[in-house]
């Protein structure tokens, strides 16, 4: 019996992370937050002062990292451990997002993370969220979802999240960063962010999280 993969791709802030977790919980599937892997590589490169333009050096670094995901009781997000140290907070900051997007442009880095990502596909199934789950990593997934929302709505959501965490940010600045990141993700030469031809498109701008989850589960029931 092979693992069923549900690929959820889309730009940052479309709600992929929360939706993927809820769908995985409902179906009792495993979960892969592929963005966390790029964030870890970016964070490690920043700490080790590796040049973010040097794809080969970044890939070599990526291959040395011991990455673990841990469920911590009472915590909403899965904790991310790098070489045994909890780096969840650092990688989920705005700076963490920027570093991730810079290292993600390199083919060597993407190749270094490919096998690791594929290894998450275990029975009964996997919900994988990212930018290229349906187009590159799990091209054989029976359900591919492309989840979007307007940049303005995504900036609003991010603003609320960061405020809750006590990070001081301006919404105008966030919107600018989101647009820059979208541009980088959509226009990079390797694995650019785009909807797979066989994906289901969901625009979450005016939908609640529960409604998005409901729609995905409805599609999943038809697999
Ligand atoms: O989903 P996220 O915001 O945690 O992703 C952080 C960055 O990593 C994002 O700018 C693009 C990159 N990324 C990617 O290139 N491919 C993926 N599968 C997931 C994330």
PDB file of N, CA and C in Angstrom, residues 107-196:
ATOM      1  N   UNK A 107      19.071  25.834  -7.320  1.00  0.00           N
ATOM      2  CA  UNK A 107      18.763  24.462  -7.721  1.00  0.00           C
ATOM      3  C   UNK A 107      19.449  23.444  -6.803  1.00  0.00           C
ATOM      4  N   UNK A 108      20.703  23.744  -6.418  1.00  0.00           N
ATOM      5  CA  UNK A 108      21.466  22.806  -5.582  1.00  0.00           C
ATOM      6  C   UNK A 108      20.786  22.611  -4.224  1.00  0.00           C
ATOM      7  N   UNK A 109      20.234  23.700  -3.687  1.00  0.00           N
ATOM      8  CA  UNK A 109      19.552  23.613  -2.383  1.00  0.00           C
ATOM      9  C   UNK A 109      18.282  22.781  -2.533  1.00  0.00           C
ATOM     10  N   UNK A 110      17.541  23.021  -3.615  1.00  0.00           N
ATOM     11  CA  UNK A 110      16.289  22.296  -3.831  1.00  0.00           C
ATOM     12  C   UNK A 110      16.575  20.803  -4.018  1.00  0.00           C
ATOM     13  N   UNK A 111      17.659  20.506  -4.729  1.00  0.00           N
ATOM     14  CA  UNK A 111      18.027  19.099  -4.949  1.00  0.00           C
ATOM     15  C   UNK A 111      18.426  18.457  -3.616  1.00  0.00           C
ATOM     16  N   UNK A 112      19.127  19.216  -2.783  1.00  0.00           N
ATOM     17  CA  UNK A 112      19.568  18.674  -1.486  1.00  0.00           C
ATOM     18  C   UNK A 112      18.363  18.331  -0.605  1.00  0.00           C
ATOM     19  N   UNK A 113      17.263  19.067  -0.764  1.00  0.00           N
ATOM     20  CA  UNK A 113      16.088  18.835   0.092  1.00  0.00           C
ATOM     21  C   UNK A 113      15.063  17.877  -0.517  1.00  0.00           C
ATOM     22  N   UNK A 114      15.266  17.530  -1.796  1.00  0.00           N
ATOM     23  CA  UNK A 114      14.264  16.715  -2.510  1.00  0.00           C
ATOM     24  C   UNK A 114      13.998  15.367  -1.822  1.00  0.00           C
ATOM     25  N   UNK A 115      15.064  14.602  -1.592  1.00  0.00           N
ATOM     26  CA  UNK A 115      14.911  13.266  -1.017  1.00  0.00           C
ATOM     27  C   UNK A 115      14.330  13.317   0.385  1.00  0.00           C
ATOM     28  N   UNK A 116      14.771  14.298   1.143  1.00  0.00           N
ATOM     29  CA  UNK A 116      14.263  14.465   2.510  1.00  0.00           C
ATOM     30  C   UNK A 116      12.744  14.676   2.480  1.00  0.00           C
ATOM     31  N   UNK A 117      12.297  15.524   1.560  1.00  0.00           N
ATOM     32  CA  UNK A 117      10.862  15.791   1.456  1.00  0.00           C
ATOM     33  C   UNK A 117      10.100  14.530   1.050  1.00  0.00           C
ATOM     34  N   UNK A 118      10.630  13.794   0.066  1.00  0.00           N
ATOM     35  CA  UNK A 118       9.950  12.574  -0.397  1.00  0.00           C
ATOM     36  C   UNK A 118       9.837  11.537   0.735  1.00  0.00           C
ATOM     37  N   UNK A 119      10.814  11.551   1.649  1.00  0.00           N
ATOM     38  CA  UNK A 119      10.828  10.541   2.710  1.00  0.00           C
ATOM     39  C   UNK A 119       9.678  10.736   3.714  1.00  0.00           C
ATOM     40  N   UNK A 120       8.996  11.868   3.631  1.00  0.00           N
ATOM     41  CA  UNK A 120       7.870  12.109   4.543  1.00  0.00           C
ATOM     42  C   UNK A 120       6.602  11.374   4.092  1.00  0.00           C
ATOM     43  N   UNK A 121       6.581  10.909   2.850  1.00  0.00           N
ATOM     44  CA  UNK A 121       5.384  10.225   2.328  1.00  0.00           C
ATOM     45  C   UNK A 121       5.298   8.818   2.908  1.00  0.00           C
ATOM     46  N   UNK A 122       4.535   8.684   3.964  1.00  0.00           N
ATOM     47  CA  UNK A 122       4.380   7.379   4.628  1.00  0.00           C
ATOM     48  C   UNK A 122       2.895   7.063   4.745  1.00  0.00           C
ATOM     49  N   UNK A 123       2.561   5.757   4.783  1.00  0.00           N
ATOM     50  CA  UNK A 123       1.152   5.376   4.914  1.00  0.00           C
ATOM     51  C   UNK A 123       0.604   5.836   6.265  1.00  0.00           C
ATOM     52  N   UNK A 124      -0.664   6.186   6.374  1.00  0.00           N
ATOM     53  CA  UNK A 124      -1.647   6.110   5.298  1.00  0.00           C
ATOM     54  C   UNK A 124      -1.516   7.257   4.286  1.00  0.00           C
ATOM     55  N   UNK A 125      -0.922   8.372   4.685  1.00  0.00           N
ATOM     56  CA  UNK A 125      -0.826   9.466   3.727  1.00  0.00           C
ATOM     57  C   UNK A 125      -0.084  10.662   4.283  1.00  0.00           C
ATOM     58  N   UNK A 126       0.100  11.637   3.405  1.00  0.00           N
ATOM     59  CA  UNK A 126       0.853  12.837   3.763  1.00  0.00           C
ATOM     60  C   UNK A 126       0.150  14.071   3.215  1.00  0.00           C
ATOM     61  N   UNK A 127       0.090  15.103   4.037  1.00  0.00           N
ATOM     62  CA  UNK A 127      -0.325  16.413   3.538  1.00  0.00           C
ATOM     63  C   UNK A 127       0.949  17.247   3.493  1.00  0.00           C
ATOM     64  N   UNK A 128       1.327  17.692   2.293  1.00  0.00           N
ATOM     65  CA  UNK A 128       2.584  18.426   2.131  1.00  0.00           C
ATOM     66  C   UNK A 128       2.287  19.840   1.692  1.00  0.00           C
ATOM     67  N   UNK A 129       2.787  20.820   2.447  1.00  0.00           N
ATOM     68  CA  UNK A 129       2.518  22.196   2.037  1.00  0.00           C
ATOM     69  C   UNK A 129       3.792  22.898   1.622  1.00  0.00           C
ATOM     70  N   UNK A 130       3.671  23.735   0.581  1.00  0.00           N
ATOM     71  CA  UNK A 130       4.855  24.436   0.077  1.00  0.00           C
ATOM     72  C   UNK A 130       4.578  25.254  -1.152  1.00  0.00           C
ATOM     73  N   UNK A 131       5.557  25.269  -2.066  1.00  0.00           N
ATOM     74  CA  UNK A 131       5.413  26.039  -3.301  1.00  0.00           C
ATOM     75  C   UNK A 131       5.449  25.133  -4.534  1.00  0.00           C
ATOM     76  N   UNK A 132       6.129  23.989  -4.384  1.00  0.00           N
ATOM     77  CA  UNK A 132       6.330  23.106  -5.539  1.00  0.00           C
ATOM     78  C   UNK A 132       6.002  21.655  -5.202  1.00  0.00           C
ATOM     79  N   UNK A 133       5.109  21.457  -4.238  1.00  0.00           N
ATOM     80  CA  UNK A 133       4.764  20.083  -3.849  1.00  0.00           C
ATOM     81  C   UNK A 133       4.115  19.358  -5.032  1.00  0.00           C
ATOM     82  N   UNK A 134       3.171  20.032  -5.694  1.00  0.00           N
ATOM     83  CA  UNK A 134       2.460  19.416  -6.811  1.00  0.00           C
ATOM     84  C   UNK A 134       3.218  19.471  -8.128  1.00  0.00           C
ATOM     85  N   UNK A 135       4.103  20.453  -8.280  1.00  0.00           N
ATOM     86  CA  UNK A 135       4.776  20.633  -9.577  1.00  0.00           C
ATOM     87  C   UNK A 135       6.134  19.941  -9.663  1.00  0.00           C
ATOM     88  N   UNK A 136       6.795  19.676  -8.511  1.00  0.00           N
ATOM     89  CA  UNK A 136       8.145  19.108  -8.548  1.00  0.00           C
ATOM     90  C   UNK A 136       8.336  17.889  -7.643  1.00  0.00           C
ATOM     91  N   UNK A 137       7.946  18.036  -6.387  1.00  0.00           N
ATOM     92  CA  UNK A 137       8.319  17.015  -5.396  1.00  0.00           C
ATOM     93  C   UNK A 137       7.363  15.821  -5.404  1.00  0.00           C
ATOM     94  N   UNK A 138       6.055  16.089  -5.458  1.00  0.00           N
ATOM     95  CA  UNK A 138       5.062  15.000  -5.474  1.00  0.00           C
ATOM     96  C   UNK A 138       4.183  15.151  -6.716  1.00  0.00           C
ATOM     97  N   UNK A 139       4.828  15.040  -7.886  1.00  0.00           N
ATOM     98  CA  UNK A 139       4.082  15.241  -9.137  1.00  0.00           C
ATOM     99  C   UNK A 139       3.005  14.174  -9.318  1.00  0.00           C
ATOM    100  N   UNK A 140       3.166  13.046  -8.602  1.00  0.00           N
ATOM    101  CA  UNK A 140       2.206  11.942  -8.714  1.00  0.00           C
ATOM    102  C   UNK A 140       1.070  12.038  -7.683  1.00  0.00           C
ATOM    103  N   UNK A 141       1.008  13.140  -6.929  1.00  0.00           N
ATOM    104  CA  UNK A 141      -0.027  13.255  -5.890  1.00  0.00           C
ATOM    105  C   UNK A 141      -1.420  13.207  -6.515  1.00  0.00           C
ATOM    106  N   UNK A 142      -2.335  12.411  -5.939  1.00  0.00           N
ATOM    107  CA  UNK A 142      -3.681  12.313  -6.510  1.00  0.00           C
ATOM    108  C   UNK A 142      -4.542  13.556  -6.244  1.00  0.00           C
ATOM    109  N   UNK A 143      -4.139  14.361  -5.250  1.00  0.00           N
ATOM    110  CA  UNK A 143      -4.877  15.622  -5.021  1.00  0.00           C
ATOM    111  C   UNK A 143      -3.870  16.752  -4.855  1.00  0.00           C
ATOM    112  N   UNK A 144      -3.978  17.744  -5.731  1.00  0.00           N
ATOM    113  CA  UNK A 144      -3.120  18.932  -5.661  1.00  0.00           C
ATOM    114  C   UNK A 144      -4.019  20.149  -5.504  1.00  0.00           C
ATOM    115  N   UNK A 145      -3.727  20.935  -4.481  1.00  0.00           N
ATOM    116  CA  UNK A 145      -4.526  22.134  -4.229  1.00  0.00           C
ATOM    117  C   UNK A 145      -3.626  23.343  -4.407  1.00  0.00           C
ATOM    118  N   UNK A 146      -4.119  24.366  -5.086  1.00  0.00           N
ATOM    119  CA  UNK A 146      -3.382  25.637  -5.159  1.00  0.00           C
ATOM    120  C   UNK A 146      -4.222  26.657  -4.412  1.00  0.00           C
ATOM    121  N   UNK A 147      -3.691  27.091  -3.268  1.00  0.00           N
ATOM    122  CA  UNK A 147      -4.441  27.972  -2.368  1.00  0.00           C
ATOM    123  C   UNK A 147      -3.897  29.400  -2.478  1.00  0.00           C
ATOM    124  N   UNK A 148      -4.756  30.335  -2.826  1.00  0.00           N
ATOM    125  CA  UNK A 148      -4.306  31.729  -2.967  1.00  0.00           C
ATOM    126  C   UNK A 148      -5.163  32.651  -2.107  1.00  0.00           C
ATOM    127  N   UNK A 149      -4.759  33.911  -2.031  1.00  0.00           N
ATOM    128  CA  UNK A 149      -5.550  35.003  -1.458  1.00  0.00           C
ATOM    129  C   UNK A 149      -4.868  36.262  -1.967  1.00  0.00           C
ATOM    130  N   UNK A 150      -5.555  37.390  -1.956  1.00  0.00           N
ATOM    131  CA  UNK A 150      -4.923  38.621  -2.446  1.00  0.00           C
ATOM    132  C   UNK A 150      -3.747  38.987  -1.529  1.00  0.00           C
ATOM    133  N   UNK A 151      -2.778  39.724  -2.069  1.00  0.00           N
ATOM    134  CA  UNK A 151      -1.608  40.131  -1.283  1.00  0.00           C
ATOM    135  C   UNK A 151      -2.038  40.974  -0.078  1.00  0.00           C
ATOM    136  N   UNK A 152      -3.049  41.820  -0.270  1.00  0.00           N
ATOM    137  CA  UNK A 152      -3.533  42.695   0.815  1.00  0.00           C
ATOM    138  C   UNK A 152      -4.092  41.854   1.964  1.00  0.00           C
ATOM    139  N   UNK A 153      -4.884  40.856   1.624  1.00  0.00           N
ATOM    140  CA  UNK A 153      -5.473  39.991   2.651  1.00  0.00           C
ATOM    141  C   UNK A 153      -4.368  39.209   3.366  1.00  0.00           C
ATOM    142  N   UNK A 154      -3.385  38.756   2.629  1.00  0.00           N
ATOM    143  CA  UNK A 154      -2.288  37.983   3.231  1.00  0.00           C
ATOM    144  C   UNK A 154      -1.450  38.861   4.158  1.00  0.00           C
ATOM    145  N   UNK A 155      -1.271  40.131   3.781  1.00  0.00           N
ATOM    146  CA  UNK A 155      -0.515  41.058   4.635  1.00  0.00           C
ATOM    147  C   UNK A 155      -1.272  41.295   5.945  1.00  0.00           C
ATOM    148  N   UNK A 156      -2.588  41.434   5.838  1.00  0.00           N
ATOM    149  CA  UNK A 156      -3.434  41.624   7.034  1.00  0.00           C
ATOM    150  C   UNK A 156      -3.298  40.434   7.983  1.00  0.00           C
ATOM    151  N   UNK A 157      -3.360  39.244   7.433  1.00  0.00           N
ATOM    152  CA  UNK A 157      -3.281  38.030   8.262  1.00  0.00           C
ATOM    153  C   UNK A 157      -1.924  37.941   8.958  1.00  0.00           C
ATOM    154  N   UNK A 158      -0.877  38.228   8.189  1.00  0.00           N
ATOM    155  CA  UNK A 158       0.485  38.160   8.733  1.00  0.00           C
ATOM    156  C   UNK A 158       0.662  39.209   9.842  1.00  0.00           C
ATOM    157  N   UNK A 159       0.072  40.366   9.606  1.00  0.00           N
ATOM    158  CA  UNK A 159       0.153  41.463  10.575  1.00  0.00           C
ATOM    159  C   UNK A 159      -0.441  41.021  11.913  1.00  0.00           C
ATOM    160  N   UNK A 160      -1.623  40.415  11.851  1.00  0.00           N
ATOM    161  CA  UNK A 160      -2.285  39.942  13.075  1.00  0.00           C
ATOM    162  C   UNK A 160      -1.431  38.895  13.785  1.00  0.00           C
ATOM    163  N   UNK A 161      -0.881  37.964  12.998  1.00  0.00           N
ATOM    164  CA  UNK A 161      -0.037  36.890  13.563  1.00  0.00           C
ATOM    165  C   UNK A 161       1.169  37.471  14.294  1.00  0.00           C
ATOM    166  N   UNK A 162       1.858  38.394  13.635  1.00  0.00           N
ATOM    167  CA  UNK A 162       3.086  38.954  14.211  1.00  0.00           C
ATOM    168  C   UNK A 162       2.772  39.812  15.432  1.00  0.00           C
ATOM    169  N   UNK A 163       1.652  40.529  15.364  1.00  0.00           N
ATOM    170  CA  UNK A 163       1.253  41.349  16.518  1.00  0.00           C
ATOM    171  C   UNK A 163       0.997  40.459  17.730  1.00  0.00           C
ATOM    172  N   UNK A 164       0.349  39.318  17.481  1.00  0.00           N
ATOM    173  CA  UNK A 164       0.062  38.385  18.573  1.00  0.00           C
ATOM    174  C   UNK A 164       1.350  37.875  19.203  1.00  0.00           C
ATOM    175  N   UNK A 165       2.386  37.746  18.363  1.00  0.00           N
ATOM    176  CA  UNK A 165       3.668  37.253  18.867  1.00  0.00           C
ATOM    177  C   UNK A 165       4.488  38.377  19.480  1.00  0.00           C
ATOM    178  N   UNK A 166       3.953  39.610  19.405  1.00  0.00           N
ATOM    179  CA  UNK A 166       4.656  40.746  20.000  1.00  0.00           C
ATOM    180  C   UNK A 166       5.715  41.363  19.094  1.00  0.00           C
ATOM    181  N   UNK A 167       5.703  40.991  17.785  1.00  0.00           N
ATOM    182  CA  UNK A 167       6.666  41.606  16.860  1.00  0.00           C
ATOM    183  C   UNK A 167       6.065  42.904  16.329  1.00  0.00           C
ATOM    184  N   UNK A 168       6.823  43.993  16.419  1.00  0.00           N
ATOM    185  CA  UNK A 168       6.329  45.275  15.927  1.00  0.00           C
ATOM    186  C   UNK A 168       6.599  45.379  14.432  1.00  0.00           C
ATOM    187  N   UNK A 169       5.530  45.550  13.653  1.00  0.00           N
ATOM    188  CA  UNK A 169       5.693  45.645  12.196  1.00  0.00           C
ATOM    189  C   UNK A 169       4.695  46.645  11.624  1.00  0.00           C
ATOM    190  N   UNK A 170       5.016  47.204  10.460  1.00  0.00           N
ATOM    191  CA  UNK A 170       4.038  48.071   9.810  1.00  0.00           C
ATOM    192  C   UNK A 170       3.397  47.277   8.679  1.00  0.00           C
ATOM    193  N   UNK A 171       2.104  47.520   8.493  1.00  0.00           N
ATOM    194  CA  UNK A 171       1.383  46.739   7.498  1.00  0.00           C
ATOM    195  C   UNK A 171       1.851  47.069   6.081  1.00  0.00           C
ATOM    196  N   UNK A 172       2.221  48.334   5.860  1.00  0.00           N
ATOM    197  CA  UNK A 172       2.698  48.738   4.531  1.00  0.00           C
ATOM    198  C   UNK A 172       3.993  48.003   4.197  1.00  0.00           C
ATOM    199  N   UNK A 173       4.851  47.899   5.198  1.00  0.00           N
ATOM    200  CA  UNK A 173       6.129  47.212   5.031  1.00  0.00           C
ATOM    201  C   UNK A 173       5.910  45.714   4.754  1.00  0.00           C
ATOM    202  N   UNK A 174       4.939  45.147   5.502  1.00  0.00           N
ATOM    203  CA  UNK A 174       4.630  43.723   5.312  1.00  0.00           C
ATOM    204  C   UNK A 174       4.137  43.437   3.903  1.00  0.00           C
ATOM    205  N   UNK A 175       3.260  44.337   3.425  1.00  0.00           N
ATOM    206  CA  UNK A 175       2.696  44.170   2.086  1.00  0.00           C
ATOM    207  C   UNK A 175       3.820  44.224   1.045  1.00  0.00           C
ATOM    208  N   UNK A 176       4.728  45.149   1.262  1.00  0.00           N
ATOM    209  CA  UNK A 176       5.865  45.286   0.347  1.00  0.00           C
ATOM    210  C   UNK A 176       6.710  44.008   0.366  1.00  0.00           C
ATOM    211  N   UNK A 177       6.977  43.485   1.576  1.00  0.00           N
ATOM    212  CA  UNK A 177       7.791  42.265   1.696  1.00  0.00           C
ATOM    213  C   UNK A 177       7.098  41.068   1.057  1.00  0.00           C
ATOM    214  N   UNK A 178       5.785  40.978   1.253  1.00  0.00           N
ATOM    215  CA  UNK A 178       5.018  39.869   0.671  1.00  0.00           C
ATOM    216  C   UNK A 178       5.089  39.932  -0.848  1.00  0.00           C
ATOM    217  N   UNK A 179       4.963  41.143  -1.397  1.00  0.00           N
ATOM    218  CA  UNK A 179       5.008  41.289  -2.858  1.00  0.00           C
ATOM    219  C   UNK A 179       6.398  40.957  -3.400  1.00  0.00           C
ATOM    220  N   UNK A 180       7.420  41.373  -2.657  1.00  0.00           N
ATOM    221  CA  UNK A 180       8.800  41.064  -3.076  1.00  0.00           C
ATOM    222  C   UNK A 180       9.033  39.559  -3.060  1.00  0.00           C
ATOM    223  N   UNK A 181       8.550  38.923  -1.990  1.00  0.00           N
ATOM    224  CA  UNK A 181       8.748  37.485  -1.836  1.00  0.00           C
ATOM    225  C   UNK A 181       7.968  36.730  -2.918  1.00  0.00           C
ATOM    226  N   UNK A 182       6.746  37.164  -3.184  1.00  0.00           N
ATOM    227  CA  UNK A 182       5.954  36.544  -4.259  1.00  0.00           C
ATOM    228  C   UNK A 182       6.726  36.640  -5.571  1.00  0.00           C
ATOM    229  N   UNK A 183       7.274  37.830  -5.817  1.00  0.00           N
ATOM    230  CA  UNK A 183       7.987  38.045  -7.077  1.00  0.00           C
ATOM    231  C   UNK A 183       9.163  37.080  -7.185  1.00  0.00           C
ATOM    232  N   UNK A 184       9.942  36.983  -6.068  1.00  0.00           N
ATOM    233  CA  UNK A 184      11.097  36.081  -6.074  1.00  0.00           C
ATOM    234  C   UNK A 184      10.657  34.627  -6.272  1.00  0.00           C
ATOM    235  N   UNK A 185       9.598  34.228  -5.547  1.00  0.00           N
ATOM    236  CA  UNK A 185       9.128  32.835  -5.626  1.00  0.00           C
ATOM    237  C   UNK A 185       8.556  32.504  -7.013  1.00  0.00           C
ATOM    238  N   UNK A 186       7.877  33.503  -7.630  1.00  0.00           N
ATOM    239  CA  UNK A 186       7.211  33.232  -8.917  1.00  0.00           C
ATOM    240  C   UNK A 186       8.155  33.344 -10.106  1.00  0.00           C
ATOM    241  N   UNK A 187       9.241  34.076  -9.934  1.00  0.00           N
ATOM    242  CA  UNK A 187      10.114  34.356 -11.076  1.00  0.00           C
ATOM    243  C   UNK A 187      11.465  33.678 -11.032  1.00  0.00           C
ATOM    244  N   UNK A 188      11.706  32.861  -9.996  1.00  0.00           N
ATOM    245  CA  UNK A 188      12.999  32.190  -9.965  1.00  0.00           C
ATOM    246  C   UNK A 188      13.050  31.158 -11.094  1.00  0.00           C
ATOM    247  N   UNK A 189      14.275  30.897 -11.551  1.00  0.00           N
ATOM    248  CA  UNK A 189      14.442  29.999 -12.698  1.00  0.00           C
ATOM    249  C   UNK A 189      14.067  28.567 -12.329  1.00  0.00           C
ATOM    250  N   UNK A 190      14.355  28.180 -11.095  1.00  0.00           N
ATOM    251  CA  UNK A 190      14.128  26.795 -10.678  1.00  0.00           C
ATOM    252  C   UNK A 190      12.844  26.681  -9.864  1.00  0.00           C
ATOM    253  N   UNK A 191      12.012  25.729 -10.238  1.00  0.00           N
ATOM    254  CA  UNK A 191      10.771  25.434  -9.511  1.00  0.00           C
ATOM    255  C   UNK A 191      10.011  26.685  -9.077  1.00  0.00           C
ATOM    256  N   UNK A 192       9.659  27.561 -10.012  1.00  0.00           N
ATOM    257  CA  UNK A 192       8.907  28.762  -9.621  1.00  0.00           C
ATOM    258  C   UNK A 192       7.519  28.402  -9.094  1.00  0.00           C
ATOM    259  N   UNK A 193       6.983  29.288  -8.264  1.00  0.00           N
ATOM    260  CA  UNK A 193       5.645  29.050  -7.710  1.00  0.00           C
ATOM    261  C   UNK A 193       4.614  29.176  -8.830  1.00  0.00           C
ATOM    262  N   UNK A 194       3.914  28.107  -9.090  1.00  0.00           N
ATOM    263  CA  UNK A 194       2.818  28.132 -10.073  1.00  0.00           C
ATOM    264  C   UNK A 194       1.884  26.969  -9.759  1.00  0.00           C
ATOM    265  N   UNK A 195       0.650  27.104 -10.203  1.00  0.00           N
ATOM    266  CA  UNK A 195      -0.313  26.043  -9.962  1.00  0.00           C
ATOM    267  C   UNK A 195      -0.052  24.894 -10.923  1.00  0.00           C
ATOM    268  N   UNK A 196      -0.053  23.673 -10.408  1.00  0.00           N
ATOM    269  CA  UNK A 196       0.079  22.506 -11.288  1.00  0.00           C
ATOM    270  C   UNK A 196      -1.158  22.471 -12.188  1.00  0.00           C
TER     271      UNK A 196
END
